Short mmCIF file of C-alpha atoms in Angstrom, two decimals:
data_model
loop_
_atom_site.label_atom_id
_atom_site.label_comp_id
_atom_site.label_asym_id
_atom_site.label_seq_id
_atom_site.Cartn_x
_atom_site.Cartn_y
_atom_site.Cartn_z
CA MET A 1 -94.07 101.90 -88.65
CA LYS A 2 -91.83 104.75 -89.71
CA LEU A 3 -91.19 107.46 -87.16
CA TYR A 4 -89.99 111.00 -87.61
CA ASN A 5 -86.22 111.14 -87.38
CA ASN A 6 -86.15 113.58 -84.44
CA PHE A 7 -87.58 112.61 -81.07
CA ILE A 8 -88.44 115.88 -79.43
CA ARG A 9 -88.39 116.64 -75.68
CA THR A 10 -91.17 119.03 -74.65
CA PHE A 11 -92.06 120.60 -71.41
CA THR A 12 -95.51 122.00 -72.46
CA ASP A 13 -97.51 119.27 -74.17
CA LEU A 14 -98.39 117.56 -70.86
CA PRO A 15 -98.59 119.83 -67.88
CA ASN A 16 -96.19 118.94 -65.08
CA HIS A 17 -94.36 116.35 -67.20
CA THR A 18 -91.24 116.18 -69.47
CA THR A 19 -92.48 114.43 -72.60
CA LEU A 20 -90.85 112.61 -75.43
CA LEU A 21 -92.82 113.60 -78.54
CA ILE A 22 -92.81 111.09 -81.46
CA HIS A 23 -94.39 111.70 -84.74
CA SER A 24 -95.43 108.79 -87.04
CA LEU A 25 -94.91 109.19 -90.69
CA THR A 26 -97.94 107.49 -92.06
CA GLY A 27 -100.00 110.54 -93.03
CA CYS A 28 -103.25 112.05 -92.03
CA PRO A 29 -106.77 112.05 -93.61
CA LEU A 30 -107.17 115.74 -92.82
CA HIS A 31 -105.50 118.81 -94.25
CA CYS A 32 -106.20 121.51 -91.47
CA PHE A 33 -105.71 125.14 -91.92
CA GLY A 34 -102.25 126.15 -90.95
CA CYS A 35 -101.14 122.66 -90.12
CA HIS A 36 -97.39 122.84 -88.97
CA ASN A 37 -96.60 119.27 -89.86
CA TYR A 38 -98.17 119.05 -93.28
CA ASP A 39 -95.30 119.89 -95.55
CA GLU A 40 -92.52 118.15 -93.69
CA ILE A 41 -94.24 115.17 -92.32
CA ILE A 42 -97.45 114.47 -94.28
CA ALA A 43 -97.05 115.77 -97.79
CA ASN A 44 -93.35 114.98 -98.25
CA THR A 45 -92.35 111.96 -96.08
CA PRO A 46 -88.82 112.42 -95.09
CA LYS A 47 -86.23 110.07 -96.64
CA GLU A 48 -84.46 109.52 -93.30
CA TYR A 49 -86.59 108.07 -90.52
CA LYS A 50 -86.50 105.96 -87.31
CA THR A 51 -88.01 102.64 -86.81
CA THR A 52 -89.88 101.26 -83.85
CA ASP A 53 -86.71 99.25 -82.96
CA ASP A 54 -84.79 102.61 -82.89
CA LEU A 55 -87.53 103.92 -80.42
CA TYR A 56 -87.26 100.92 -78.10
CA ASP A 57 -83.44 101.23 -78.04
CA TYR A 58 -83.78 104.95 -77.16
CA LEU A 59 -86.16 104.21 -74.40
CA LYS A 60 -83.80 101.62 -72.91
CA LYS A 61 -80.92 104.10 -72.88
CA SER A 62 -82.54 107.37 -72.19
CA SER A 63 -85.91 107.12 -70.58
CA PHE A 64 -84.60 108.74 -67.41
CA LEU A 65 -84.77 112.01 -69.31
CA PHE A 66 -88.57 112.12 -69.50
CA ASP A 67 -91.59 110.74 -67.60
CA ALA A 68 -93.99 110.67 -70.51
CA VAL A 69 -94.14 109.63 -74.18
CA MET A 70 -96.56 111.31 -76.69
CA PHE A 71 -97.35 109.66 -80.04
CA SER A 72 -98.56 112.10 -82.68
CA GLY A 73 -98.61 112.60 -86.42
CA GLY A 74 -100.08 113.43 -88.85
CA GLU A 75 -102.74 111.16 -87.39
CA PHE A 76 -101.11 108.45 -85.37
CA LEU A 77 -104.28 106.31 -85.33
CA ILE A 78 -104.26 106.12 -89.10
CA ASN A 79 -101.78 103.20 -88.65
CA PRO A 80 -103.24 99.65 -88.63
CA LEU A 81 -104.53 98.72 -85.12
CA ASN A 82 -102.30 95.78 -84.69
CA GLU A 83 -99.22 98.04 -85.32
CA VAL A 84 -100.48 100.62 -82.91
CA ARG A 85 -101.21 97.90 -80.24
CA ASP A 86 -97.69 96.23 -80.77
CA LEU A 87 -95.99 99.49 -80.46
CA LEU A 88 -97.84 100.65 -77.32
CA GLN A 89 -97.52 97.30 -75.62
CA GLN A 90 -93.72 97.38 -76.26
CA VAL A 91 -93.47 100.93 -74.96
CA ARG A 92 -95.54 99.88 -71.88
CA ALA A 93 -93.08 97.06 -71.13
CA LEU A 94 -90.08 99.11 -71.61
CA PHE A 95 -91.12 102.42 -69.94
CA ASP A 96 -92.58 103.24 -66.55
CA GLY A 97 -93.90 106.72 -67.43
CA LYS A 98 -97.09 107.91 -68.96
CA ILE A 99 -98.21 107.09 -72.52
CA ILE A 100 -100.29 109.68 -74.46
CA VAL A 101 -101.72 109.50 -77.91
CA THR A 102 -102.98 112.74 -79.84
CA THR A 103 -105.71 112.36 -82.42
CA SER A 104 -108.28 114.27 -84.45
CA GLY A 105 -110.96 111.71 -83.44
CA VAL A 106 -111.54 110.34 -86.94
CA TYR A 107 -110.91 106.72 -85.65
CA TYR A 108 -113.34 106.21 -82.84
CA GLN A 109 -113.16 102.49 -82.54
CA LYS A 110 -109.29 102.52 -82.38
CA LEU A 111 -109.44 105.13 -79.76
CA ARG A 112 -112.00 103.01 -77.64
CA THR A 113 -109.51 100.10 -78.06
CA LEU A 114 -106.60 102.19 -76.52
CA TYR A 115 -108.67 102.80 -73.48
CA GLU A 116 -110.23 99.29 -73.14
CA GLU A 117 -106.77 97.57 -73.45
CA ASN A 118 -105.01 100.07 -71.15
CA LEU A 119 -102.55 100.86 -73.99
CA VAL A 120 -102.50 104.64 -73.03
CA ASP A 121 -102.81 106.74 -69.85
CA GLY A 122 -104.41 109.55 -71.88
CA VAL A 123 -105.57 110.81 -75.19
CA HIS A 124 -105.34 114.44 -76.44
CA ILE A 125 -108.10 115.06 -78.81
CA ASP A 126 -108.57 118.16 -81.08
CA MET A 127 -112.14 119.36 -81.29
CA LYS A 128 -111.63 121.64 -84.37
CA LEU A 129 -115.24 122.75 -84.92
CA PRO A 130 -118.60 122.64 -83.02
CA TYR A 131 -119.63 119.43 -84.93
CA HIS A 132 -122.76 119.11 -82.95
CA VAL A 133 -124.32 122.23 -84.42
CA LEU A 134 -122.91 122.31 -87.89
CA ASP A 135 -124.96 120.96 -90.80
CA ILE A 136 -122.73 118.75 -93.14
CA LYS A 137 -124.41 120.31 -96.25
CA GLU A 138 -125.03 123.94 -95.32
CA ASP A 139 -121.73 124.15 -93.48
CA ALA A 140 -119.61 121.90 -95.74
CA GLN A 141 -117.36 124.84 -96.74
CA ILE A 142 -116.44 125.50 -93.08
CA TYR A 143 -115.26 121.82 -92.85
CA LYS A 144 -113.31 122.30 -96.01
CA ASP A 145 -111.64 125.54 -94.94
CA ILE A 146 -110.72 124.36 -91.43
CA MET A 147 -110.15 120.58 -91.72
CA GLY A 148 -109.68 120.07 -95.56
CA ILE A 149 -112.30 117.55 -95.89
CA THR A 150 -115.90 117.07 -97.17
CA PRO A 151 -117.91 116.03 -94.08
CA SER A 152 -120.29 112.98 -93.94
CA LYS A 153 -122.70 112.05 -91.17
CA GLU A 154 -120.57 108.94 -90.44
CA LEU A 155 -117.48 111.06 -89.91
CA VAL A 156 -119.00 113.62 -87.74
CA ASP A 157 -120.61 110.94 -85.67
CA GLN A 158 -117.09 109.47 -85.20
CA LEU A 159 -115.68 112.85 -84.29
CA ILE A 160 -118.34 113.57 -81.59
CA ALA A 161 -118.09 109.97 -80.27
CA SER A 162 -114.36 110.34 -79.82
CA VAL A 163 -114.61 113.64 -77.89
CA GLU A 164 -117.29 111.95 -75.67
CA ALA A 165 -115.01 109.01 -75.08
CA VAL A 166 -112.04 111.16 -73.94
CA ILE A 167 -114.22 113.19 -71.71
CA GLU A 168 -115.82 110.01 -70.22
CA HIS A 169 -112.37 108.51 -69.51
CA ASN A 170 -112.11 111.21 -66.98
CA SER A 171 -108.34 111.54 -66.52
CA ILE A 172 -106.24 114.63 -65.80
CA LEU A 173 -103.93 113.09 -68.42
CA ASP A 174 -106.46 113.39 -71.20
CA GLN A 175 -107.11 116.62 -72.92
CA VAL A 176 -109.70 118.24 -75.30
CA ARG A 177 -108.08 120.96 -77.36
CA THR A 178 -109.09 123.54 -79.81
CA VAL A 179 -106.96 125.73 -82.01
CA GLN A 180 -108.37 129.34 -82.28
CA TYR A 181 -108.43 129.47 -86.03
CA PRO A 182 -108.40 133.02 -87.26
CA LEU A 183 -111.08 132.13 -89.93
CA LEU A 184 -113.72 131.46 -87.33
CA ASP A 185 -115.80 133.82 -85.30
CA GLU A 186 -115.57 133.76 -81.51
CA ALA A 187 -119.06 132.18 -81.43
CA PHE A 188 -117.50 128.86 -82.79
CA PHE A 189 -115.16 128.62 -79.81
CA THR A 190 -117.90 129.57 -77.35
CA GLU A 191 -120.10 126.75 -78.77
CA ILE A 192 -117.21 124.20 -78.45
CA ARG A 193 -116.46 125.17 -74.95
CA HIS A 194 -120.15 124.93 -74.00
CA PHE A 195 -120.37 121.42 -75.44
CA VAL A 196 -117.24 120.18 -73.71
CA GLU A 197 -118.33 121.66 -70.28
CA GLU A 198 -121.83 120.22 -70.75
CA ARG A 199 -120.37 116.71 -71.37
CA LYS A 200 -117.84 117.05 -68.55
CA ALA A 201 -120.77 117.87 -66.12
CA TYR A 202 -122.78 114.92 -67.45
CA HIS A 203 -119.86 112.55 -66.83
CA GLY A 204 -118.52 114.24 -63.65
CA SER A 205 -115.31 114.57 -65.66
CA ILE A 206 -112.11 116.40 -64.74
CA VAL A 207 -110.53 116.28 -68.34
CA PRO A 208 -109.07 119.65 -69.07
CA TYR A 209 -110.04 121.79 -72.06
CA PHE A 210 -107.61 124.09 -73.72
CA LEU A 211 -108.31 126.91 -76.25
CA ASN A 212 -104.90 127.33 -77.97
CA GLU A 213 -103.76 130.36 -79.79
CA PHE A 214 -103.31 129.88 -83.62
CA VAL A 215 -99.63 130.13 -84.70
CA TYR A 216 -98.90 130.71 -88.30
CA PRO A 217 -96.46 128.02 -89.72
CA ARG A 218 -93.02 129.30 -90.48
CA SER A 219 -92.49 129.93 -94.16
#
């Protein structure tokens, strides 16, 4: 698995933790509006990159600098499950801190495996639209404008199931997140929050929900 050449230390992605942010370079099935990583990481894969062995060496030498590791993309779970499993198992063996994976939710079965095999401590999932109330035909243009895809029932079912799985996991290290896209009316965000809070109440879940400000990519 190829990894972005810069490992980034961040203090905001996981509250109360210093996190090492790692991007995989294997692409993304989406092309979301205003994606900050699309040009540099997805559309044009950097010629220089790090390998998983580079990451393991870095963890052995520098893991005292952070107490969490976060894997992102693109879409980290686009990678084959055996590669994801091997990577996370190796990190778990080398690193005593928390392991987080970010995802759009398009790979529900892989997400379930992360939880079932204790490969992660938390998942941060983006709920980009109120999938549960949108019609895949009548609202297809909304999916296209925000996520860069043509929706199908199978895909929407995966997205909803993934959000449900994160909420059901019920950890303060999980997150459901929404970007406040400027193309959408406030009613979209109200509907998303209502769905998340209703599912949290159903599961008795403490998973935090964040509505994040949209930031235009640097030109």
